[in-house]
Amino acid sequence: MTAQPATPTVSSATGPTTGRPAPVADWITIPELYTDPFPSFERLRAEGGVHWVPAIGRYLITSYDAVHDTELDQETFSANEQGSLMIRAMGHSMLRKDDPEHHIERRAWQPALKPSAIKRTWHAMFERTARRCLADFQAKGPGADLVWDFAAPYAAESLRAVTGLHNVTSADLQR
């Protein structure tokens, strides 16, 4: 587990940078995030959009405005995380790059995910997946959870299909 410095120090391609302090949400536990994260997310949003969460060794960003602001501040909130498990496991993909390197790779795949391309290419697959996930959700009955029993499998299966990860299951992606 990584402890947060006095001010957020986030690694970037050019080295560590320091920004303003982020509140520490040391009251969050991993079991409660698995059980029901929404009360924690509500509290985090009420207290401000960016928090350091020691239990997971990560910042949680919980509001649209905070996501927008951190996305524009790549110096403080760099995607180029040093020591990233993702980089070690998959190589330095665009998910762990900032602009301008990220923009170069994004330009290559962006046309395939424009609304017209999605409608033409992916709409039928998304609809089939939604119908299958909805049937599974309904079969679980009154105790079914909308997020865990419908939304998460739907998102994972859609991601699996779009990315071509046919050698994994949607459960693998959800984990």
Coordinates of C-alpha atoms in Angstrom, one line a residue:
M1 CA 0.0 0.0 0.0
T2 CA 1.3 3.4 -0.9
A3 CA 1.1 6.2 1.6
Q4 CA 0.1 9.6 0.3
P5 CA 2.8 12.3 0.7
A6 CA 1.8 15.6 2.3
T7 CA 0.9 16.9 -1.1
P8 CA -0.1 14.6 -4.0
T9 CA 3.1 13.6 -5.8
V10 CA 2.2 11.9 -9.0
S11 CA 4.8 10.4 -11.3
S12 CA 4.9 11.8 -14.8
A13 CA 7.1 11.1 -17.9
T14 CA 9.4 13.9 -16.7
G15 CA 9.5 12.9 -13.1
P16 CA 7.5 13.5 -9.9
T17 CA 5.4 16.6 -9.7
T18 CA 3.7 18.2 -6.7
G19 CA 0.2 19.7 -6.6
R20 CA -2.2 20.9 -4.0
P21 CA -3.1 18.5 -1.1
A22 CA -5.9 16.1 -1.6
P23 CA -8.2 15.0 1.2
V24 CA -7.4 11.6 2.6
A25 CA -10.3 9.2 2.8
D26 CA -8.8 6.8 5.4
W27 CA -12.3 5.7 6.5
I28 CA -12.9 3.7 3.3
T29 CA -12.3 0.0 3.4
I30 CA -11.9 -2.5 0.6
P31 CA -14.7 -4.8 1.9
E32 CA -17.2 -1.9 2.0
L33 CA -16.2 -1.0 -1.6
Y34 CA -17.0 -4.6 -2.7
T35 CA -20.2 -4.8 -0.7
D36 CA -21.7 -1.4 -1.6
P37 CA -19.5 1.4 -2.8
F38 CA -22.2 3.9 -3.4
P39 CA -22.5 5.4 0.1
S40 CA -18.7 6.0 0.0
F41 CA -18.9 7.5 -3.5
E42 CA -21.7 9.9 -2.3
R43 CA -19.7 11.0 0.7
L44 CA -16.6 11.5 -1.5
R45 CA -18.6 13.6 -3.9
A46 CA -20.0 15.7 -1.1
E47 CA -16.6 16.3 0.4
G48 CA -14.9 17.2 -3.0
G49 CA -14.1 15.3 -6.2
V50 CA -10.6 14.0 -5.6
H51 CA -9.5 12.0 -2.5
W52 CA -6.5 9.8 -1.7
V53 CA -7.7 6.4 -0.4
P54 CA -4.9 4.6 1.5
A55 CA -6.8 1.3 1.5
I56 CA -6.4 1.0 -2.2
G57 CA -3.3 3.2 -2.6
R58 CA -5.1 5.3 -5.2
Y59 CA -6.9 8.5 -5.8
L60 CA -10.6 8.2 -6.3
I61 CA -12.2 10.9 -8.5
T62 CA -15.9 10.9 -8.0
S63 CA -17.5 13.9 -9.8
Y64 CA -17.7 14.9 -13.4
D65 CA -16.0 18.3 -12.7
A66 CA -13.1 16.6 -10.9
V67 CA -12.7 14.1 -13.7
H68 CA -12.6 16.9 -16.2
D69 CA -10.1 19.0 -14.2
T70 CA -7.8 16.0 -13.6
E71 CA -8.0 15.0 -17.2
L72 CA -6.7 18.5 -18.2
D73 CA -4.0 18.5 -15.5
Q74 CA -1.7 15.8 -16.9
E75 CA 1.3 17.2 -15.0
T76 CA -0.3 16.5 -11.6
F77 CA -2.5 13.6 -12.6
S78 CA -0.4 11.7 -15.0
A79 CA -1.5 8.5 -16.6
N80 CA 2.2 7.5 -16.9
E81 CA 2.3 5.8 -13.5
Q82 CA 5.7 4.7 -12.5
G83 CA 5.8 1.0 -11.3
S84 CA 2.4 0.4 -12.9
L85 CA 1.3 -3.3 -12.8
M86 CA -0.5 -2.5 -16.1
I87 CA 2.7 -1.4 -17.8
R88 CA 4.6 -4.4 -16.4
A89 CA 1.9 -6.9 -17.5
M90 CA 0.8 -5.4 -20.9
G91 CA 3.6 -3.0 -21.9
H92 CA 3.3 0.8 -22.1
S93 CA -0.2 1.0 -23.7
M94 CA -2.1 4.2 -24.3
L95 CA -4.0 3.8 -21.1
R96 CA -0.8 4.8 -19.3
K97 CA 0.3 7.6 -21.6
D98 CA -0.3 11.3 -21.5
D99 CA -0.5 13.7 -24.5
P100 CA 1.1 14.0 -27.0
E101 CA 1.9 10.2 -27.0
H102 CA -1.6 9.4 -26.0
H103 CA -3.1 11.5 -28.8
I104 CA -1.0 9.7 -31.5
E105 CA -2.4 6.3 -30.4
R106 CA -5.9 7.7 -29.9
R107 CA -6.0 9.0 -33.4
A108 CA -5.5 5.4 -34.7
W109 CA -8.6 3.9 -33.1
Q110 CA -10.9 6.9 -32.7
P111 CA -12.6 6.6 -36.1
A112 CA -13.9 3.1 -35.2
L113 CA -15.6 4.4 -32.1
K114 CA -17.4 7.5 -33.6
P115 CA -21.2 7.3 -33.2
S116 CA -21.8 6.5 -36.9
A117 CA -19.3 3.6 -36.8
I118 CA -20.7 2.3 -33.6
K119 CA -24.2 2.4 -35.0
R120 CA -23.1 0.7 -38.2
T121 CA -20.7 -1.9 -36.7
W122 CA -21.5 -2.4 -33.0
H123 CA -25.1 -1.6 -32.5
A124 CA -26.4 -5.2 -33.2
M125 CA -23.7 -6.7 -30.9
F126 CA -24.5 -4.2 -28.0
E127 CA -28.2 -5.0 -28.4
R128 CA -27.7 -8.8 -28.4
T129 CA -25.5 -8.5 -25.3
A130 CA -28.0 -6.2 -23.6
R131 CA -30.8 -8.7 -24.2
R132 CA -28.8 -11.6 -22.9
C133 CA -27.6 -9.7 -19.8
L134 CA -31.2 -8.5 -19.2
A135 CA -32.5 -12.1 -19.4
D136 CA -29.8 -13.3 -16.9
F137 CA -30.7 -10.3 -14.6
Q138 CA -34.4 -11.1 -14.7
A139 CA -33.7 -14.8 -14.1
K140 CA -31.9 -13.9 -10.8
G141 CA -35.2 -12.5 -9.5
P142 CA -36.0 -9.9 -6.9
G143 CA -32.6 -10.1 -5.1
A144 CA -30.7 -9.1 -8.3
D145 CA -28.4 -6.1 -8.1
L146 CA -28.6 -3.8 -11.1
V147 CA -24.9 -3.0 -11.0
W148 CA -23.3 -6.4 -10.2
D149 CA -25.9 -8.5 -12.0
F150 CA -26.6 -6.4 -15.1
A151 CA -24.4 -3.3 -15.7
A152 CA -21.0 -4.9 -14.9
P153 CA -21.5 -8.0 -17.0
Y154 CA -22.9 -5.9 -19.8
A155 CA -20.0 -3.5 -19.8
A156 CA -17.4 -6.3 -19.5
E157 CA -18.9 -8.4 -22.3
S158 CA -19.2 -5.3 -24.5
L159 CA -15.5 -4.4 -23.8
R160 CA -14.5 -8.0 -24.5
A161 CA -16.2 -8.0 -27.9
V162 CA -15.0 -4.5 -29.0
T163 CA -11.4 -5.2 -28.0
G164 CA -11.3 -8.7 -29.4
L165 CA -10.3 -10.3 -26.0
H166 CA -12.0 -13.6 -26.9
N167 CA -9.7 -15.7 -24.7
V168 CA -11.1 -14.1 -21.5
T169 CA -14.5 -14.1 -19.9
S170 CA -16.6 -11.1 -18.9
A171 CA -16.0 -12.3 -15.3
D172 CA -12.3 -12.0 -15.9
L173 CA -12.7 -8.4 -17.1
Q174 CA -14.9 -7.5 -14.1
R175 CA -12.2 -8.7 -11.7

